[in-house]
mmCIF file of C-alpha atoms and ligand atoms in Angstrom:
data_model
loop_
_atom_site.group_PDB
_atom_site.id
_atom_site.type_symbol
_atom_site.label_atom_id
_atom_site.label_comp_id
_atom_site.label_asym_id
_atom_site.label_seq_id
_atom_site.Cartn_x
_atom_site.Cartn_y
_atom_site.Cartn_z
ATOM 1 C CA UNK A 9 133.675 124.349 22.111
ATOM 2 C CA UNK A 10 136.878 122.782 23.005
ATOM 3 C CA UNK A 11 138.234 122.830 26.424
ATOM 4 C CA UNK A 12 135.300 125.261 27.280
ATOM 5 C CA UNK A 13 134.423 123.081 30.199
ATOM 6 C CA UNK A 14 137.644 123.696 32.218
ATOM 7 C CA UNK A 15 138.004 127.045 32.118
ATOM 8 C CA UNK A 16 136.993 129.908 34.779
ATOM 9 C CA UNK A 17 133.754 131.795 33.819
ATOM 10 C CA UNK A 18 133.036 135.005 33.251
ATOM 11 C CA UNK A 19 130.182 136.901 32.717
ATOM 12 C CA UNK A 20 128.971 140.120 31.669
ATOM 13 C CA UNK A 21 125.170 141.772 31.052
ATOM 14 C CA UNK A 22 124.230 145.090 29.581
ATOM 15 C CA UNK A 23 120.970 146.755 29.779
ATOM 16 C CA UNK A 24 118.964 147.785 26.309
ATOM 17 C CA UNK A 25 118.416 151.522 26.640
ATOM 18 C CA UNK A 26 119.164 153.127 23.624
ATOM 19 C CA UNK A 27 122.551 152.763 21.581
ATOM 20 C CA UNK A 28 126.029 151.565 22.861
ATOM 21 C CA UNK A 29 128.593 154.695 22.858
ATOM 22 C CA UNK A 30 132.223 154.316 22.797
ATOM 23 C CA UNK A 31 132.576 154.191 26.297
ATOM 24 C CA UNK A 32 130.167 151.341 26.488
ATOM 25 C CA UNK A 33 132.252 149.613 24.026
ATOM 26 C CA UNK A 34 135.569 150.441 24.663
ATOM 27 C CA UNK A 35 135.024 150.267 28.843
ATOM 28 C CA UNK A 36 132.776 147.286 28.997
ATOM 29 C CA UNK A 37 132.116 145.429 25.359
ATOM 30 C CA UNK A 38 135.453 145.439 23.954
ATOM 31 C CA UNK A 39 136.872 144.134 26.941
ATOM 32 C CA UNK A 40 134.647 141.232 27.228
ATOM 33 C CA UNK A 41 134.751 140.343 23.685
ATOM 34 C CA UNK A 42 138.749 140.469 23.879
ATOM 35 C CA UNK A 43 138.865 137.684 26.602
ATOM 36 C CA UNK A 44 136.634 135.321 24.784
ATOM 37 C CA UNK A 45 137.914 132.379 24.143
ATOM 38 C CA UNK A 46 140.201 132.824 27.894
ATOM 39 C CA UNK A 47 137.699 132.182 29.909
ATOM 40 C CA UNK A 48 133.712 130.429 29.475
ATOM 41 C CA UNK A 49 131.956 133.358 28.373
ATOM 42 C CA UNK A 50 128.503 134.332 29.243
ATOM 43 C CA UNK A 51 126.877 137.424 27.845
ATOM 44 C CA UNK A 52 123.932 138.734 28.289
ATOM 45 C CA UNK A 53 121.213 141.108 27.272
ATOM 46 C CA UNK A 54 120.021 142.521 30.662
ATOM 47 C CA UNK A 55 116.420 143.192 29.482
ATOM 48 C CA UNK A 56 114.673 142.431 32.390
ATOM 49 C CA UNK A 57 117.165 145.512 34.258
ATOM 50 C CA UNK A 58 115.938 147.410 31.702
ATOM 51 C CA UNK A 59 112.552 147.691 32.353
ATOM 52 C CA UNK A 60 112.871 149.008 35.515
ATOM 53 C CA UNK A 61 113.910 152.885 33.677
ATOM 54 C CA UNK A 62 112.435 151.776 30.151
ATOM 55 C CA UNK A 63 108.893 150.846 29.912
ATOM 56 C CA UNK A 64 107.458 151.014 26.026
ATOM 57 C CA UNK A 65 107.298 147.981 25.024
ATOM 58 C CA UNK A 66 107.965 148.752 21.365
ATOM 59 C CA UNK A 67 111.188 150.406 21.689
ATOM 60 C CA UNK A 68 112.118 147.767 24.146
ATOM 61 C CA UNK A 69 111.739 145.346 21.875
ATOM 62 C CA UNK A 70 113.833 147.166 19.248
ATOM 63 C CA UNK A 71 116.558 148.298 21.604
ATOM 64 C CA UNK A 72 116.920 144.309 22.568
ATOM 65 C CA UNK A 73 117.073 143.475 18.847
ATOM 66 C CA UNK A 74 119.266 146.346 17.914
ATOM 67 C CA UNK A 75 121.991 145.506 20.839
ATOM 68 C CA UNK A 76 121.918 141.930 19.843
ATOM 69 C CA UNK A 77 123.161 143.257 16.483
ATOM 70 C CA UNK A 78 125.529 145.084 17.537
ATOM 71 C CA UNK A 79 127.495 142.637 20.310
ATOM 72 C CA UNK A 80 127.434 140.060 16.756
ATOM 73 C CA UNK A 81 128.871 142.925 15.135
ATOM 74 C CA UNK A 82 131.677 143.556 17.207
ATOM 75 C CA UNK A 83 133.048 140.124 17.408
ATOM 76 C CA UNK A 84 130.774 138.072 19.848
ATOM 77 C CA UNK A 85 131.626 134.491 18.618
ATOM 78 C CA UNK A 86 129.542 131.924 19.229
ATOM 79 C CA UNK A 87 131.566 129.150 19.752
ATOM 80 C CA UNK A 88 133.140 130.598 22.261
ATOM 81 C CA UNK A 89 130.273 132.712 23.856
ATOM 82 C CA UNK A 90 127.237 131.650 26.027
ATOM 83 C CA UNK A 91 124.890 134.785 24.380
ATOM 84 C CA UNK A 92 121.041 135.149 25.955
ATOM 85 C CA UNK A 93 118.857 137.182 26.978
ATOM 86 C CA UNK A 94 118.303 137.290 30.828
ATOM 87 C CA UNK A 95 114.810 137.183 30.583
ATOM 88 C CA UNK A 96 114.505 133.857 28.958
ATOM 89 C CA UNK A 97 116.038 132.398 32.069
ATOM 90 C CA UNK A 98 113.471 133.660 34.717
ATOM 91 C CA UNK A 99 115.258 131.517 37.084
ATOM 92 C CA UNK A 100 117.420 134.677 37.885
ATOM 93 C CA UNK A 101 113.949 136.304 39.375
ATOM 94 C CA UNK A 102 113.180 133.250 41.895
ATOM 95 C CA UNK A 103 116.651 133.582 42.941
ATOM 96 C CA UNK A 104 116.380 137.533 43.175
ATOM 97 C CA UNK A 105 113.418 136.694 45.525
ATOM 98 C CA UNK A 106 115.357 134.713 47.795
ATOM 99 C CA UNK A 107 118.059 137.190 48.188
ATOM 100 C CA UNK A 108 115.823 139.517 48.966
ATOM 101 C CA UNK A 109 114.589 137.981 51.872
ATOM 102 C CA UNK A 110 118.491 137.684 53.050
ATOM 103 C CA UNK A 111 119.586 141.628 52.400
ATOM 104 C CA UNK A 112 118.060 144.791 54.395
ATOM 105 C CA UNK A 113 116.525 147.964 53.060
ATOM 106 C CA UNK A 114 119.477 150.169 54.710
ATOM 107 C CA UNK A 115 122.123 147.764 53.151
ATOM 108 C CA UNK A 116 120.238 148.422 49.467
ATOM 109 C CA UNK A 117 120.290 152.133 50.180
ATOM 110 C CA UNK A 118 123.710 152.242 50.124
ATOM 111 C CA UNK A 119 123.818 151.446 46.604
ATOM 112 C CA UNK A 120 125.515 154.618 44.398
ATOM 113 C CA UNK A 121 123.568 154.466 41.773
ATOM 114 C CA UNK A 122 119.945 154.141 44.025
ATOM 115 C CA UNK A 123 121.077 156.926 45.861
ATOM 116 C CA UNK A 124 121.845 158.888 42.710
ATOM 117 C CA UNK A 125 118.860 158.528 41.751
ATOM 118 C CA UNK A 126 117.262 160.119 44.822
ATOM 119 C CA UNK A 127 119.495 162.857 44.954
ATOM 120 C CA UNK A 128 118.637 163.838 41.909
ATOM 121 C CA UNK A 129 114.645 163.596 43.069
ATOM 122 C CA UNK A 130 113.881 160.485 41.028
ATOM 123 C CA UNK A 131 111.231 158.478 42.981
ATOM 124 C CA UNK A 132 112.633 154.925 42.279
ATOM 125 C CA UNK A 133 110.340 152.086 41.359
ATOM 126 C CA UNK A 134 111.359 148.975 43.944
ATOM 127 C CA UNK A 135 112.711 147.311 41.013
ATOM 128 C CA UNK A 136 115.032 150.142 40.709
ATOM 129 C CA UNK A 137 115.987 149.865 44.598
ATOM 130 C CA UNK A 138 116.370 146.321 44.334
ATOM 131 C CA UNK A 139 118.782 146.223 40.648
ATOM 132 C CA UNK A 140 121.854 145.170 42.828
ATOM 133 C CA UNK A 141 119.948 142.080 44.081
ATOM 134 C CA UNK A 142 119.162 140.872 40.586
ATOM 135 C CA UNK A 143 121.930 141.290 39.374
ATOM 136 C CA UNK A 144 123.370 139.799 41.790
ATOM 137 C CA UNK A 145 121.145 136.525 40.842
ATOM 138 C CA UNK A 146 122.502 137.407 37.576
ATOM 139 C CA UNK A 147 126.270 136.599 38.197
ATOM 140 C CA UNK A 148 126.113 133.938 41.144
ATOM 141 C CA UNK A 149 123.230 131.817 39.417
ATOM 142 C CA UNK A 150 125.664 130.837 36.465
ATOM 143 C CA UNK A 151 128.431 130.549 39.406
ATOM 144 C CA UNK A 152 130.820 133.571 37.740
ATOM 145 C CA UNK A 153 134.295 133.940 38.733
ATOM 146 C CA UNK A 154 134.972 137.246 37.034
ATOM 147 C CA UNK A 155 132.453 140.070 35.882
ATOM 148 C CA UNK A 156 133.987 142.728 33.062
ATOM 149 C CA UNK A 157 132.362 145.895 34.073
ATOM 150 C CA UNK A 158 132.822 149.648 33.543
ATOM 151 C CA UNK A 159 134.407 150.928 37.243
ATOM 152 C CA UNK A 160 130.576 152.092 38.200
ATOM 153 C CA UNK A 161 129.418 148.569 38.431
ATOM 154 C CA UNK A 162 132.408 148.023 40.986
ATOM 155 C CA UNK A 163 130.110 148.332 43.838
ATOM 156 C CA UNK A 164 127.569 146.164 42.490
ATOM 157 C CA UNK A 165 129.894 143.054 41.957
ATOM 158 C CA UNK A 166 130.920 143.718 45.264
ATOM 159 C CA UNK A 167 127.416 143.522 46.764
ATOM 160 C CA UNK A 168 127.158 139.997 44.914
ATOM 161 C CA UNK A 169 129.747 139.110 46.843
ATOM 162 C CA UNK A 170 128.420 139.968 49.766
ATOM 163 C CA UNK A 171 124.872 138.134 49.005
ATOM 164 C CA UNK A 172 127.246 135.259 48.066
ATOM 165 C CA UNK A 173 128.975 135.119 51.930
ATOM 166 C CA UNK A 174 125.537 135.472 53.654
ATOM 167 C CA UNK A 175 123.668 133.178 51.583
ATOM 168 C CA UNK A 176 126.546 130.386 52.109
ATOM 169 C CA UNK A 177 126.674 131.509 55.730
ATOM 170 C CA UNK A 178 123.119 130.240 56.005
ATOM 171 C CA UNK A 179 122.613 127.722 53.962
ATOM 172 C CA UNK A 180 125.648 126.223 53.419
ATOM 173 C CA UNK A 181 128.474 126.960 51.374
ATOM 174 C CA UNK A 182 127.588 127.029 47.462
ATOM 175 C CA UNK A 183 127.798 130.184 45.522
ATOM 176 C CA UNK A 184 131.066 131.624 44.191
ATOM 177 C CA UNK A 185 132.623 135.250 45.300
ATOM 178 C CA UNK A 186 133.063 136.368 41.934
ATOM 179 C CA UNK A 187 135.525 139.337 41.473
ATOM 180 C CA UNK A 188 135.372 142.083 38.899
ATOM 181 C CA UNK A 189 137.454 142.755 35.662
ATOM 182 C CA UNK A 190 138.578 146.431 34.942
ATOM 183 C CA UNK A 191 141.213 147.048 32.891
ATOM 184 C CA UNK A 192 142.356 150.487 33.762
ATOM 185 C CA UNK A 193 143.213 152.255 30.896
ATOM 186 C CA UNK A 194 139.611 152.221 29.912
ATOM 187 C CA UNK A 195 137.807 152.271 33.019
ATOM 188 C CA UNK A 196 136.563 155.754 32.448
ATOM 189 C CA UNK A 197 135.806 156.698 28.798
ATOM 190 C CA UNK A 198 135.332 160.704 28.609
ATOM 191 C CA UNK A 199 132.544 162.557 26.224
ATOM 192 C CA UNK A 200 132.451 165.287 24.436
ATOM 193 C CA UNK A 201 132.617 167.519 26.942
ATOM 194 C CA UNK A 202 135.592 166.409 29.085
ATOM 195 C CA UNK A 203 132.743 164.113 31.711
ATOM 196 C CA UNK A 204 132.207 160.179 32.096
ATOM 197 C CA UNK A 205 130.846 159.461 28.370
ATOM 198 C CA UNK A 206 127.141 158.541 29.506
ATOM 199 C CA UNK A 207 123.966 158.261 28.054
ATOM 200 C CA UNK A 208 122.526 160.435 31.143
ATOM 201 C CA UNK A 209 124.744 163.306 30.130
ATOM 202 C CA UNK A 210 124.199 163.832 26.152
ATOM 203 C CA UNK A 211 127.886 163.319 25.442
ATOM 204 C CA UNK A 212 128.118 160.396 23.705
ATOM 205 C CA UNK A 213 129.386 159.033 20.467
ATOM 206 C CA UNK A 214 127.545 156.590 19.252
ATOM 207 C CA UNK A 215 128.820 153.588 18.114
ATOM 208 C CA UNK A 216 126.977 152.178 15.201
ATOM 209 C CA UNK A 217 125.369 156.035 14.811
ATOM 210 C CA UNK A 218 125.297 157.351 10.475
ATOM 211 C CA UNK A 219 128.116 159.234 9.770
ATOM 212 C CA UNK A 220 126.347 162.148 9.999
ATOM 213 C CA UNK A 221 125.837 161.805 14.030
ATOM 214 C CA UNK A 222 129.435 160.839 14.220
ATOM 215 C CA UNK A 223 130.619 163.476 12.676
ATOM 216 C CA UNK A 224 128.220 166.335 14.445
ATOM 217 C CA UNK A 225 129.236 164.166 17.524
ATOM 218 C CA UNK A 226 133.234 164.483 16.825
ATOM 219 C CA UNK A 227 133.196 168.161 15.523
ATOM 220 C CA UNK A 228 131.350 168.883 18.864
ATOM 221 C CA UNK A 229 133.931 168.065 21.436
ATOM 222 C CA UNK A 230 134.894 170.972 23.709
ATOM 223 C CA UNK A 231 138.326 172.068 23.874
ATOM 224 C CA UNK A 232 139.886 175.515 25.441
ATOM 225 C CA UNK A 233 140.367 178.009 22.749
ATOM 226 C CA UNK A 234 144.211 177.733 21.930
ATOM 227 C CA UNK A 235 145.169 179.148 18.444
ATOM 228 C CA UNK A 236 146.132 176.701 16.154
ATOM 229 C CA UNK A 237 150.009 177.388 16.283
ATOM 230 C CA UNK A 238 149.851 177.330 19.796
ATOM 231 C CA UNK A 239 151.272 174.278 21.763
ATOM 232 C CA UNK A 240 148.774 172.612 23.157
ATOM 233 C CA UNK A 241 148.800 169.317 26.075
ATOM 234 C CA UNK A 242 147.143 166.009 24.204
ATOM 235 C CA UNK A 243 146.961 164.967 27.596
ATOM 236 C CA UNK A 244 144.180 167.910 28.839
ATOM 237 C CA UNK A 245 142.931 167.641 25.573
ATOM 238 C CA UNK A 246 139.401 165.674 24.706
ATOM 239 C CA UNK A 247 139.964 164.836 20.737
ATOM 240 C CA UNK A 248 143.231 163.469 21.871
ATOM 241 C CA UNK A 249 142.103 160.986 24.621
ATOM 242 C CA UNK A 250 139.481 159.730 21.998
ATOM 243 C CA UNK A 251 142.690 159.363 19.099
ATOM 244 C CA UNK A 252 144.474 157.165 22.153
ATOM 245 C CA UNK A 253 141.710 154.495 21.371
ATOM 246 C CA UNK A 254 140.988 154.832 17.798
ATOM 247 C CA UNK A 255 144.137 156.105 16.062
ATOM 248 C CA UNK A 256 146.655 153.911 15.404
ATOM 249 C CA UNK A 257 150.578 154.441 14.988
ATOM 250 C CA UNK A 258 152.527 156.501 13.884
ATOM 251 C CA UNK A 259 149.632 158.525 12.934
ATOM 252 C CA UNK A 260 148.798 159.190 16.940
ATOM 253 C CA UNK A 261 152.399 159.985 17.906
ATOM 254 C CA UNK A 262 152.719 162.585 14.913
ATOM 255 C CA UNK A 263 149.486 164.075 16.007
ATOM 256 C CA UNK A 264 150.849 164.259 19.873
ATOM 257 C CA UNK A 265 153.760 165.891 18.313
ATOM 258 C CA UNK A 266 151.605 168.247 16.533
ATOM 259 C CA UNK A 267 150.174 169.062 20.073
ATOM 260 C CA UNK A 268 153.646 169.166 21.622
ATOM 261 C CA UNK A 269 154.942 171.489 19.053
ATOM 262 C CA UNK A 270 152.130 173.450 17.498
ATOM 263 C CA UNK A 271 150.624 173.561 14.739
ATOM 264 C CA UNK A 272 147.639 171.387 14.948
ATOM 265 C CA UNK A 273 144.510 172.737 15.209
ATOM 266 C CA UNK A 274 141.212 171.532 17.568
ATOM 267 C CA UNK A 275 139.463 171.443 14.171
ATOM 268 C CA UNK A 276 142.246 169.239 12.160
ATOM 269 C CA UNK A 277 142.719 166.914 15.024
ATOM 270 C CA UNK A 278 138.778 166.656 14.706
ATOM 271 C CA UNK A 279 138.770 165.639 11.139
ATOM 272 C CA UNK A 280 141.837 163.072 11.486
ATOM 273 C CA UNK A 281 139.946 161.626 14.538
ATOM 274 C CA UNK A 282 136.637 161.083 12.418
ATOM 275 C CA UNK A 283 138.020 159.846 9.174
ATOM 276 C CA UNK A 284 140.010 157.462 11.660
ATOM 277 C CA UNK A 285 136.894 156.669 13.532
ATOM 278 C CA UNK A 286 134.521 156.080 9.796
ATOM 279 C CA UNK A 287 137.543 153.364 8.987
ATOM 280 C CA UNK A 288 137.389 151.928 12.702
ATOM 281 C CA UNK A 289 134.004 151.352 12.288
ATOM 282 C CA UNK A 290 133.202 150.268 8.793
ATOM 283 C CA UNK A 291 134.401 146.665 8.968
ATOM 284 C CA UNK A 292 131.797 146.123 12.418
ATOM 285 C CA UNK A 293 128.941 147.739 10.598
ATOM 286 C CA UNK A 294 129.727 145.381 7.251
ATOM 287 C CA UNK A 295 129.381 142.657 10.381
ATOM 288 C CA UNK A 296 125.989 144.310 11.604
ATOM 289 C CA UNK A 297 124.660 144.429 8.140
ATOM 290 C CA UNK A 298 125.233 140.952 7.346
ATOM 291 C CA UNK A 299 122.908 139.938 10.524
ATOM 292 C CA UNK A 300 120.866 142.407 9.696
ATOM 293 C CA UNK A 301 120.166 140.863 6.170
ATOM 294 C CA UNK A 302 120.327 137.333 7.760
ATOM 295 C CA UNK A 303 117.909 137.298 11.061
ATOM 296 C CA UNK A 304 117.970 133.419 11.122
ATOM 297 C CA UNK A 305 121.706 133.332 12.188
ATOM 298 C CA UNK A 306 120.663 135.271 14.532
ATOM 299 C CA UNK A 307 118.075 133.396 16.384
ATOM 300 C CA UNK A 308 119.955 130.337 15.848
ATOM 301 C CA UNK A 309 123.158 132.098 17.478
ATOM 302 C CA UNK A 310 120.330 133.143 20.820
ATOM 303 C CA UNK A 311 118.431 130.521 20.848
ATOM 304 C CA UNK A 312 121.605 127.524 21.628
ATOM 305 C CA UNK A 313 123.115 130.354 23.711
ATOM 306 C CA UNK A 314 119.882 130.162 25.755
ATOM 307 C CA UNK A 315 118.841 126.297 25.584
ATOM 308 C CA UNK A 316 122.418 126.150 27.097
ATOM 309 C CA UNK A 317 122.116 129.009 29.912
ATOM 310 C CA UNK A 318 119.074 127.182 30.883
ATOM 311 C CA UNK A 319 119.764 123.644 31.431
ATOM 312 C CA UNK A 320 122.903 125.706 33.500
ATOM 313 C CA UNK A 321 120.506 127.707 35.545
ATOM 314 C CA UNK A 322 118.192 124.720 35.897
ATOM 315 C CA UNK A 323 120.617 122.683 37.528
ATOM 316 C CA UNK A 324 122.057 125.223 39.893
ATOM 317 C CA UNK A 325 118.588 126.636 40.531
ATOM 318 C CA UNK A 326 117.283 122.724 41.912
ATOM 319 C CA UNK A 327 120.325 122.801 44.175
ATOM 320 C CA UNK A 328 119.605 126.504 45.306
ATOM 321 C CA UNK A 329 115.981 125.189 46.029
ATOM 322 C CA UNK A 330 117.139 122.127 48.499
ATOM 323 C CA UNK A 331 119.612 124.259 50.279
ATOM 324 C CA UNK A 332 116.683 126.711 51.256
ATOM 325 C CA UNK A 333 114.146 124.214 51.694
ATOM 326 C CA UNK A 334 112.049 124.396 48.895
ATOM 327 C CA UNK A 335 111.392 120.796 48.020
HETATM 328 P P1 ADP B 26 125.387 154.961 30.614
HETATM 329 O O1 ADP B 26 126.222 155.648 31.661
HETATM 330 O O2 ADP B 26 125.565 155.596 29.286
HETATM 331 O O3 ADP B 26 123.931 154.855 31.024
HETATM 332 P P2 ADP B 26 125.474 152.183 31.282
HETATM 333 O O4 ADP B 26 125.304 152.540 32.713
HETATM 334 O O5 ADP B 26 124.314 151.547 30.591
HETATM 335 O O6 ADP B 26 125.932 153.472 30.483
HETATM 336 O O7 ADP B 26 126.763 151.267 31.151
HETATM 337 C C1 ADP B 26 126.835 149.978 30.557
HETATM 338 C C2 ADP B 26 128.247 149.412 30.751
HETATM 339 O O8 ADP B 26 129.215 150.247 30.088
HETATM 340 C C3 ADP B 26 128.691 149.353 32.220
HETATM 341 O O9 ADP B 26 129.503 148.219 32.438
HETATM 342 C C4 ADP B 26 129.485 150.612 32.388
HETATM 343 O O10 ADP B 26 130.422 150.519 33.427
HETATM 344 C C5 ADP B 26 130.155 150.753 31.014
HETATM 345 N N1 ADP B 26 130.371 152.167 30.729
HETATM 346 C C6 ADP B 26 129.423 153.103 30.486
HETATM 347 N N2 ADP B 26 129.965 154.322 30.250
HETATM 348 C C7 ADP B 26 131.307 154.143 30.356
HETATM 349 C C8 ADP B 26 132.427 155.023 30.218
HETATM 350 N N3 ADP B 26 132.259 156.314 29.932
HETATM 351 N N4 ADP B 26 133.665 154.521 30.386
HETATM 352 C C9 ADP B 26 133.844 153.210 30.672
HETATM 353 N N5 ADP B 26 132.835 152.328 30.817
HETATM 354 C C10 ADP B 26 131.575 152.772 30.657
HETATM 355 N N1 LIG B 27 124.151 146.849 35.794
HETATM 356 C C1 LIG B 27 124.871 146.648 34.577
HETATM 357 C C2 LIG B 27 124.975 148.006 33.841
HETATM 358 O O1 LIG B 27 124.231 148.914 34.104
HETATM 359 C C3 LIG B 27 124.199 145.639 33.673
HETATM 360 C C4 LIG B 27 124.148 144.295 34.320
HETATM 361 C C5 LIG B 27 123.037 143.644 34.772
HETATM 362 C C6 LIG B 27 125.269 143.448 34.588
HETATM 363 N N2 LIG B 27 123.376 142.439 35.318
HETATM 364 C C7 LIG B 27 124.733 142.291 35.218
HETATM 365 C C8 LIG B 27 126.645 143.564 34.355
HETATM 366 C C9 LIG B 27 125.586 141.245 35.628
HETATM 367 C C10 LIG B 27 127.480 142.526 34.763
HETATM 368 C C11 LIG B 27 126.943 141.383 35.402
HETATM 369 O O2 LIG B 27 125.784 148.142 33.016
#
């Protein structure tokens, strides 16, 4: 890992509940997998976030195993990568403790996502109320400077920040204010149906789904009812904002002109957009199946992603522990 000890770090977690959809990959995976090598990378399976919505154990455990698959399978390099699971560092739950004791219940009911939960009558578990705080622990334990997230974990990196100033305000200056990384033109990924792609709305593609979900997914997406001579707007238009990350020139710009022009139909733009999408995809599952096949290069890959993460948290975590005078 050359020069990987003078570069800026930046870290990144997603939970394991249920498959990755395209706009987990292209808003949040992608992203982080395209600055490896840029900055110190740290990614992480957050399993012990997931527990606090997913609580059988068996498809825990297979949603942990399955998302390790597919982060290898997208590109996650080890040699440039820090990859573990957060729960093998428990250090990040001491640390959630004492930030606990430094943040007030009104302050963690401002949290969007706790109070969409309420709104929507959910009674929330205090693990749920107290996510932000964890993760939190999550990005200032390894001392992050950036965080690529989706633009709904804005808020959260921004109440790390905030945990950061008013633990250094007491105790004396030592965590980072780490800053999050969007990039814009896929902040929001849209669904089938025109919304935020999102598990919670049953409008996702799936990324590593059989082509036979992909497909029902694809031929599912709602568009107005324009004839197919018609001209139509690829910028109102669903299939199109999906061809603007999978289709590749000139193909895209001829199918924008057949928008422009007419003569395209919903359902032809549909069947360019999966074909396109089958030959996107088949060189990352080729990936996936070859650590699928080969599940010692795969705990090899965690398990010096981990012993590394650790003696990292260790370290940080003794220092954490004299500053608040627990020695
Ligand atoms: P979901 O909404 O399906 O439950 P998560 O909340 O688990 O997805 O999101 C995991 C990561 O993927 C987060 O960083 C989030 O911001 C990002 N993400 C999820 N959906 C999208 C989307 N439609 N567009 C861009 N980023 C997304
Ligand atoms: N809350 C993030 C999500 O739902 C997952 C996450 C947990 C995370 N800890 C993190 C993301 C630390 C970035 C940094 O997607």
């Amino acid at each position: 890992m050359k020069d990987f000890n003078e570069k800026k770090i930046a870290l990144s977690g997603i939970k394991p509940t249920g498959r990755p959809h395209l706009g987990n990959y292209f808003g949040m995976m992608k992203p982080t997998i395209d600055i490896q090598g840029d900055f110190k990378m740290y990614i992480f399976i957050a399993d012990f976030h997931a527990i606090t919505t997913m609580q059988n154990k068996d498809e825990l455990k297979l949603s942990i195993y399955n998302l390790i698959l597919d982060y290898l399978a997208i590109g996650l390099d080890q040699e440039k990568t820090l990859f573990y699971r957060q729960s093998s560092i428990p250090e990040v739950t001491e640390l959630s403790w004492i930030f606990n004791c430094l943040v007030t219940v009104p302050w963690l009911e401002r949290a969007h996502a706790f109070k969409d939960r309420v709104s929507k009558g959910i009674e929330a578990s205090v693990g749920l109320f107290d996510y932000p705080v964890l993760m939190a622990a999550d990005i200032l334990l390894p001392m992050a400077d950036i965080v690529p997230v989706g633009r709904d974990q804005i808020q959260h990196v921004e109440m790390a920040r905030e945990i950061s100033r008013k633990f250094n305000n007491i105790y004396g200056k030592f965590f980072k204010e780490p800053r999050e990384y969007i990039k814009e033109e896929v902040a929001t990924i849209i669904g089938t149906d025109g919304q935020k792609m999102s598990k919670s709305y049953g409008n996702t593609i799936p990324l590593f789904g059989t082509d036979k979900e992909i497909k029902k997914a694809i031929m599912g997406i709602v568009t107005d009812s324009k004839k197919p001579d018609e001209v139509k707007n690829p910028d109102e238009c669903n299939i199109f904002a999906l061809h603007k990350l999978i289709t590749k020139e000139p193909q895209l710009s001829e199918i924008k002109k057949g928008y422009e022009y007419g003569g395209l139909s919903y359902g032809e733009s549909k069947k360019i957009l999966l074909e396109n999408y089958l030959e996107f995809i088949r060189p990352m599952r080729e990936k996936r199946k070859y650590y699928e096949d080969n599940p010692g290069i795969v705990r090899q890959i965690l398990d010096e992603g981990e012993r590394n993460i650790k003696k990292i948290v260790k370290e940080n975590m003794k220092e954490v522990r004299k500053l608040v005078g627990l020695t």
